[in-house]
């Protein structure tokens, strides 16, 4: 059984997702196709990278992950590479380097007369790869690929300054501050977490339900990122937080 995941900015109103699946199933009716998300913001490769980066480890080794986000131009190449025994088919628009710090053995799929029919090309690649073919069999060494830089937190002994990198369907806000970083700087010290002009948060909880309904809660999510939410509420909307907004954690001396 071959498992294929799809991540796109196609949305669910138009015919694009159905046509993509139709192309895949026409060549391989026995495929198992799993939708990671088709609600990625238009052209938002940062959001797409975050979603797939944290979804793919749940799938079996050998799964083929197809990304169709911001792939609107003929100039972009279709890349194929392996990572942790998974296969990724992505546009050469920087999304690969947003997902992973290091990309090894990356190949570019040749286009036909300088034009790529993205859905058809992805289906063709899946058709070859589903039975365990080497990725080198469908492309040529990619050489330099498009790179995008992660926005890392600013860190001193007294504070960590991070930013909002993702807002989920519940309006919980995820910051680019990992548990390991927080704990290494805090060394058990008390802290105040400042966001916008609201009163600071002074405690990390395990879950949303550890505070009364309607209260702000700060926690580390299942992927180890600092997250701000409201118990039974929509934090980003109610608190006015948007992607790239700053959060600052001050530690007591």
mmCIF file of C-alpha atoms in Angstrom:
data_model
loop_
_atom_site.group_PDB
_atom_site.id
_atom_site.type_symbol
_atom_site.label_atom_id
_atom_site.label_comp_id
_atom_site.label_asym_id
_atom_site.label_seq_id
_atom_site.Cartn_x
_atom_site.Cartn_y
_atom_site.Cartn_z
ATOM 1 C CA UNK A 1 0.000 0.000 0.000
ATOM 2 C CA UNK A 2 1.392 3.405 -1.031
ATOM 3 C CA UNK A 3 0.495 6.381 1.161
ATOM 4 C CA UNK A 4 0.491 9.852 -0.379
ATOM 5 C CA UNK A 5 -0.100 13.078 1.557
ATOM 6 C CA UNK A 6 -1.230 16.326 -0.001
ATOM 7 C CA UNK A 7 -0.595 19.834 1.278
ATOM 8 C CA UNK A 8 -1.763 22.780 -0.816
ATOM 9 C CA UNK A 9 -3.150 26.304 -0.879
ATOM 10 C CA UNK A 10 -5.925 25.191 -3.251
ATOM 11 C CA UNK A 11 -8.773 25.541 -0.747
ATOM 12 C CA UNK A 12 -11.821 23.287 -0.892
ATOM 13 C CA UNK A 13 -14.309 25.339 -2.915
ATOM 14 C CA UNK A 14 -12.762 24.915 -6.364
ATOM 15 C CA UNK A 15 -12.059 21.814 -8.418
ATOM 16 C CA UNK A 16 -8.280 21.853 -7.942
ATOM 17 C CA UNK A 17 -8.023 19.272 -5.149
ATOM 18 C CA UNK A 18 -10.396 16.865 -6.890
ATOM 19 C CA UNK A 19 -8.447 17.191 -10.142
ATOM 20 C CA UNK A 20 -5.160 16.531 -8.338
ATOM 21 C CA UNK A 21 -6.550 13.381 -6.708
ATOM 22 C CA UNK A 22 -8.059 12.321 -10.015
ATOM 23 C CA UNK A 23 -4.652 12.579 -11.701
ATOM 24 C CA UNK A 24 -3.085 10.477 -8.956
ATOM 25 C CA UNK A 25 -5.813 7.827 -8.921
ATOM 26 C CA UNK A 26 -5.953 7.562 -12.704
ATOM 27 C CA UNK A 27 -2.414 6.238 -12.642
ATOM 28 C CA UNK A 28 -2.664 4.348 -9.345
ATOM 29 C CA UNK A 29 -6.220 3.458 -8.248
ATOM 30 C CA UNK A 30 -4.932 1.661 -5.145
ATOM 31 C CA UNK A 31 -3.202 4.718 -3.635
ATOM 32 C CA UNK A 32 -4.104 5.808 -0.128
ATOM 33 C CA UNK A 33 -4.351 9.599 -0.282
ATOM 34 C CA UNK A 34 -4.350 11.635 2.928
ATOM 35 C CA UNK A 35 -5.085 15.369 3.016
ATOM 36 C CA UNK A 36 -2.749 17.169 5.388
ATOM 37 C CA UNK A 37 -4.316 20.549 4.604
ATOM 38 C CA UNK A 38 -5.707 22.432 1.624
ATOM 39 C CA UNK A 39 -6.449 25.517 3.726
ATOM 40 C CA UNK A 40 -2.897 26.878 3.665
ATOM 41 C CA UNK A 41 -3.017 30.630 3.088
ATOM 42 C CA UNK A 42 -2.487 31.591 -0.544
ATOM 43 C CA UNK A 43 1.242 31.418 -1.389
ATOM 44 C CA UNK A 44 2.111 31.011 2.329
ATOM 45 C CA UNK A 45 5.086 28.654 2.240
ATOM 46 C CA UNK A 46 5.947 29.439 5.883
ATOM 47 C CA UNK A 47 2.578 28.126 7.059
ATOM 48 C CA UNK A 48 2.797 25.128 4.724
ATOM 49 C CA UNK A 49 6.269 24.244 5.986
ATOM 50 C CA UNK A 50 5.144 24.462 9.617
ATOM 51 C CA UNK A 51 2.081 22.272 9.064
ATOM 52 C CA UNK A 52 3.832 19.527 7.106
ATOM 53 C CA UNK A 53 6.969 19.606 9.253
ATOM 54 C CA UNK A 54 4.856 18.661 12.254
ATOM 55 C CA UNK A 55 2.495 16.263 10.477
ATOM 56 C CA UNK A 56 4.849 14.021 8.523
ATOM 57 C CA UNK A 57 6.476 12.184 11.505
ATOM 58 C CA UNK A 58 3.096 10.568 12.257
ATOM 59 C CA UNK A 59 3.150 8.717 8.924
ATOM 60 C CA UNK A 60 4.899 5.419 8.130
ATOM 61 C CA UNK A 61 8.363 5.446 6.601
ATOM 62 C CA UNK A 62 8.207 5.538 2.821
ATOM 63 C CA UNK A 63 5.226 7.887 2.698
ATOM 64 C CA UNK A 64 5.361 10.332 -0.219
ATOM 65 C CA UNK A 65 4.497 13.910 0.775
ATOM 66 C CA UNK A 66 3.369 16.206 -2.049
ATOM 67 C CA UNK A 67 3.296 19.967 -1.588
ATOM 68 C CA UNK A 68 1.569 22.319 -4.013
ATOM 69 C CA UNK A 69 1.839 25.781 -2.476
ATOM 70 C CA UNK A 70 2.962 28.890 -4.359
ATOM 71 C CA UNK A 71 3.794 26.803 -7.432
ATOM 72 C CA UNK A 72 2.243 29.117 -9.978
ATOM 73 C CA UNK A 73 5.185 29.793 -12.287
ATOM 74 C CA UNK A 74 6.862 27.722 -14.971
ATOM 75 C CA UNK A 75 10.284 28.870 -13.750
ATOM 76 C CA UNK A 76 9.981 26.945 -10.496
ATOM 77 C CA UNK A 77 11.439 23.465 -10.468
ATOM 78 C CA UNK A 78 9.813 20.431 -8.901
ATOM 79 C CA UNK A 79 12.177 18.974 -6.303
ATOM 80 C CA UNK A 80 12.278 15.473 -4.856
ATOM 81 C CA UNK A 81 14.316 14.450 -1.795
ATOM 82 C CA UNK A 82 14.335 12.039 1.115
ATOM 83 C CA UNK A 83 14.314 13.010 4.771
ATOM 84 C CA UNK A 84 14.105 10.554 7.668
ATOM 85 C CA UNK A 85 13.064 7.800 5.217
ATOM 86 C CA UNK A 86 10.165 9.879 3.874
ATOM 87 C CA UNK A 87 9.955 11.264 0.330
ATOM 88 C CA UNK A 88 9.040 14.878 -0.394
ATOM 89 C CA UNK A 89 7.883 16.423 -3.685
ATOM 90 C CA UNK A 90 7.932 20.213 -3.372
ATOM 91 C CA UNK A 91 8.314 23.336 -5.526
ATOM 92 C CA UNK A 92 11.736 24.986 -5.521
ATOM 93 C CA UNK A 93 10.463 28.072 -3.713
ATOM 94 C CA UNK A 94 12.203 27.805 -0.346
ATOM 95 C CA UNK A 95 9.713 25.540 1.383
ATOM 96 C CA UNK A 96 12.214 22.663 1.613
ATOM 97 C CA UNK A 97 14.676 24.725 3.668
ATOM 98 C CA UNK A 98 11.869 26.076 5.857
ATOM 99 C CA UNK A 99 10.928 22.507 6.746
ATOM 100 C CA UNK A 100 14.436 21.137 7.281
ATOM 101 C CA UNK A 101 17.807 22.696 8.065
ATOM 102 C CA UNK A 102 19.658 20.243 5.861
ATOM 103 C CA UNK A 103 18.525 18.782 2.538
ATOM 104 C CA UNK A 104 20.636 15.920 1.179
ATOM 105 C CA UNK A 105 20.482 14.235 -2.218
ATOM 106 C CA UNK A 106 17.946 16.606 -3.723
ATOM 107 C CA UNK A 107 16.891 16.118 -7.330
ATOM 108 C CA UNK A 108 15.049 18.341 -9.806
ATOM 109 C CA UNK A 109 12.400 16.784 -12.031
ATOM 110 C CA UNK A 110 12.897 17.834 -15.662
ATOM 111 C CA UNK A 111 10.146 19.956 -17.233
ATOM 112 C CA UNK A 112 8.783 19.513 -20.722
ATOM 113 C CA UNK A 113 9.668 22.392 -23.056
ATOM 114 C CA UNK A 114 10.166 24.648 -20.046
ATOM 115 C CA UNK A 115 6.572 24.120 -18.897
ATOM 116 C CA UNK A 116 5.356 22.202 -15.876
ATOM 117 C CA UNK A 117 1.830 20.901 -15.518
ATOM 118 C CA UNK A 118 2.201 20.601 -11.767
ATOM 119 C CA UNK A 119 -0.590 18.167 -11.060
ATOM 120 C CA UNK A 120 0.368 15.869 -13.908
ATOM 121 C CA UNK A 121 4.066 16.025 -13.025
ATOM 122 C CA UNK A 122 3.416 15.157 -9.396
ATOM 123 C CA UNK A 123 1.222 12.241 -10.463
ATOM 124 C CA UNK A 124 3.944 10.993 -12.826
ATOM 125 C CA UNK A 125 6.564 11.151 -10.063
ATOM 126 C CA UNK A 126 4.338 9.347 -7.564
ATOM 127 C CA UNK A 127 3.701 6.651 -10.165
ATOM 128 C CA UNK A 128 7.446 5.971 -10.362
ATOM 129 C CA UNK A 129 8.233 6.346 -6.668
ATOM 130 C CA UNK A 130 5.364 4.352 -5.163
ATOM 131 C CA UNK A 131 7.106 1.013 -5.691
ATOM 132 C CA UNK A 132 10.363 2.068 -4.077
ATOM 133 C CA UNK A 133 12.256 3.475 -7.077
ATOM 134 C CA UNK A 134 15.281 5.620 -6.275
ATOM 135 C CA UNK A 135 14.582 9.332 -6.435
ATOM 136 C CA UNK A 136 17.553 9.735 -8.763
ATOM 137 C CA UNK A 137 15.566 7.831 -11.383
ATOM 138 C CA UNK A 138 13.134 10.718 -11.898
ATOM 139 C CA UNK A 139 15.450 13.717 -11.812
ATOM 140 C CA UNK A 140 18.896 15.166 -11.969
ATOM 141 C CA UNK A 141 20.965 16.620 -9.102
ATOM 142 C CA UNK A 142 19.300 19.888 -8.150
ATOM 143 C CA UNK A 143 22.439 21.812 -7.199
ATOM 144 C CA UNK A 144 21.595 25.074 -5.447
ATOM 145 C CA UNK A 145 17.967 25.308 -4.355
ATOM 146 C CA UNK A 146 15.929 28.287 -3.202
ATOM 147 C CA UNK A 147 16.607 29.036 0.448
ATOM 148 C CA UNK A 148 14.542 30.868 3.033
ATOM 149 C CA UNK A 149 15.814 31.909 6.449
ATOM 150 C CA UNK A 150 14.081 30.982 9.682
ATOM 151 C CA UNK A 151 13.324 33.848 12.058
ATOM 152 C CA UNK A 152 15.099 32.813 15.259
ATOM 153 C CA UNK A 153 14.476 34.221 18.747
ATOM 154 C CA UNK A 154 16.763 36.867 20.249
ATOM 155 C CA UNK A 155 18.285 35.414 23.413
ATOM 156 C CA UNK A 156 20.138 36.938 26.376
ATOM 157 C CA UNK A 157 20.490 35.812 29.990
ATOM 158 C CA UNK A 158 17.691 38.199 30.954
ATOM 159 C CA UNK A 159 15.098 37.653 28.215
ATOM 160 C CA UNK A 160 13.957 35.794 25.114
ATOM 161 C CA UNK A 161 12.304 37.786 22.328
ATOM 162 C CA UNK A 162 10.348 35.653 19.898
ATOM 163 C CA UNK A 163 7.582 36.030 17.353
ATOM 164 C CA UNK A 164 4.283 34.444 16.378
ATOM 165 C CA UNK A 165 4.900 31.859 13.657
ATOM 166 C CA UNK A 166 1.549 30.060 13.447
ATOM 167 C CA UNK A 167 -2.099 30.517 14.421
ATOM 168 C CA UNK A 168 -4.140 27.330 14.462
ATOM 169 C CA UNK A 169 -7.816 26.719 13.762
ATOM 170 C CA UNK A 170 -8.689 27.455 17.389
ATOM 171 C CA UNK A 171 -6.840 30.789 17.251
ATOM 172 C CA UNK A 172 -4.090 29.539 19.537
ATOM 173 C CA UNK A 173 -0.864 31.414 18.841
ATOM 174 C CA UNK A 174 2.389 29.473 18.431
ATOM 175 C CA UNK A 175 5.692 31.273 19.023
ATOM 176 C CA UNK A 176 9.173 30.317 17.798
ATOM 177 C CA UNK A 177 10.350 29.600 21.346
ATOM 178 C CA UNK A 178 11.051 25.943 22.110
ATOM 179 C CA UNK A 179 10.779 24.349 25.552
ATOM 180 C CA UNK A 180 14.493 23.461 25.520
ATOM 181 C CA UNK A 181 15.498 27.079 24.893
ATOM 182 C CA UNK A 182 13.079 28.431 27.499
ATOM 183 C CA UNK A 183 14.303 26.047 30.187
ATOM 184 C CA UNK A 184 17.995 26.569 29.410
ATOM 185 C CA UNK A 185 17.639 30.342 29.799
ATOM 186 C CA UNK A 186 15.194 30.364 32.707
ATOM 187 C CA UNK A 187 17.145 27.952 34.943
ATOM 188 C CA UNK A 188 14.030 27.754 37.095
ATOM 189 C CA UNK A 189 13.677 31.526 37.499
ATOM 190 C CA UNK A 190 10.316 33.280 37.643
ATOM 191 C CA UNK A 191 9.320 35.059 34.459
ATOM 192 C CA UNK A 192 6.900 37.491 32.883
ATOM 193 C CA UNK A 193 5.703 36.938 29.317
ATOM 194 C CA UNK A 194 4.709 40.195 27.611
ATOM 195 C CA UNK A 195 2.543 40.337 24.484
ATOM 196 C CA UNK A 196 0.906 43.410 22.986
ATOM 197 C CA UNK A 197 -0.230 45.721 25.801
ATOM 198 C CA UNK A 198 -1.858 43.060 27.911
ATOM 199 C CA UNK A 199 -0.969 42.034 31.455
ATOM 200 C CA UNK A 200 1.978 39.607 31.437
ATOM 201 C CA UNK A 201 1.608 35.859 31.803
ATOM 202 C CA UNK A 202 3.610 34.513 34.758
ATOM 203 C CA UNK A 203 2.961 30.760 34.669
ATOM 204 C CA UNK A 204 3.265 27.856 32.252
ATOM 205 C CA UNK A 205 0.378 25.365 32.380
ATOM 206 C CA UNK A 206 0.109 21.831 31.033
ATOM 207 C CA UNK A 207 -3.250 22.308 29.343
ATOM 208 C CA UNK A 208 -5.885 24.890 28.475
ATOM 209 C CA UNK A 209 -8.238 23.494 31.100
ATOM 210 C CA UNK A 210 -5.853 24.308 33.944
ATOM 211 C CA UNK A 211 -7.261 27.845 34.007
ATOM 212 C CA UNK A 212 -10.862 29.085 34.280
ATOM 213 C CA UNK A 213 -12.942 29.443 31.102
ATOM 214 C CA UNK A 214 -12.077 32.708 29.383
ATOM 215 C CA UNK A 215 -8.633 33.051 30.959
ATOM 216 C CA UNK A 216 -5.385 33.300 29.029
ATOM 217 C CA UNK A 217 -3.172 30.229 29.211
ATOM 218 C CA UNK A 218 0.445 29.719 28.234
ATOM 219 C CA UNK A 219 1.743 26.197 27.553
ATOM 220 C CA UNK A 220 4.175 24.158 25.502
ATOM 221 C CA UNK A 221 2.340 22.287 22.779
ATOM 222 C CA UNK A 222 2.911 18.685 21.725
ATOM 223 C CA UNK A 223 5.776 19.786 19.428
ATOM 224 C CA UNK A 224 7.520 21.722 22.180
ATOM 225 C CA UNK A 225 6.645 25.260 21.020
ATOM 226 C CA UNK A 226 5.450 27.987 23.360
ATOM 227 C CA UNK A 227 1.752 28.562 22.760
ATOM 228 C CA UNK A 228 -0.715 31.199 23.956
ATOM 229 C CA UNK A 229 -4.410 30.427 24.089
ATOM 230 C CA UNK A 230 -7.657 31.121 25.905
ATOM 231 C CA UNK A 231 -9.625 28.363 27.595
ATOM 232 C CA UNK A 232 -12.729 27.946 25.380
ATOM 233 C CA UNK A 233 -11.834 31.178 23.551
ATOM 234 C CA UNK A 234 -10.016 32.485 20.477
ATOM 235 C CA UNK A 235 -6.762 34.036 21.627
ATOM 236 C CA UNK A 236 -5.418 35.557 18.410
ATOM 237 C CA UNK A 237 -8.663 37.379 17.622
ATOM 238 C CA UNK A 238 -9.467 38.496 21.151
ATOM 239 C CA UNK A 239 -5.915 39.562 21.994
ATOM 240 C CA UNK A 240 -5.161 41.127 18.606
ATOM 241 C CA UNK A 241 -2.123 38.950 17.857
ATOM 242 C CA UNK A 242 -1.022 38.381 14.270
ATOM 243 C CA UNK A 243 1.730 36.396 12.569
ATOM 244 C CA UNK A 244 5.171 37.974 13.179
ATOM 245 C CA UNK A 245 3.966 39.873 16.271
ATOM 246 C CA UNK A 246 6.565 39.937 19.041
ATOM 247 C CA UNK A 247 6.473 38.198 22.404
ATOM 248 C CA UNK A 248 9.080 38.843 25.085
ATOM 249 C CA UNK A 249 9.835 36.679 28.114
ATOM 250 C CA UNK A 250 11.682 38.467 30.932
ATOM 251 C CA UNK A 251 13.383 36.383 33.622
ATOM 252 C CA UNK A 252 13.944 37.576 37.177
ATOM 253 C CA UNK A 253 17.513 38.290 38.213
#
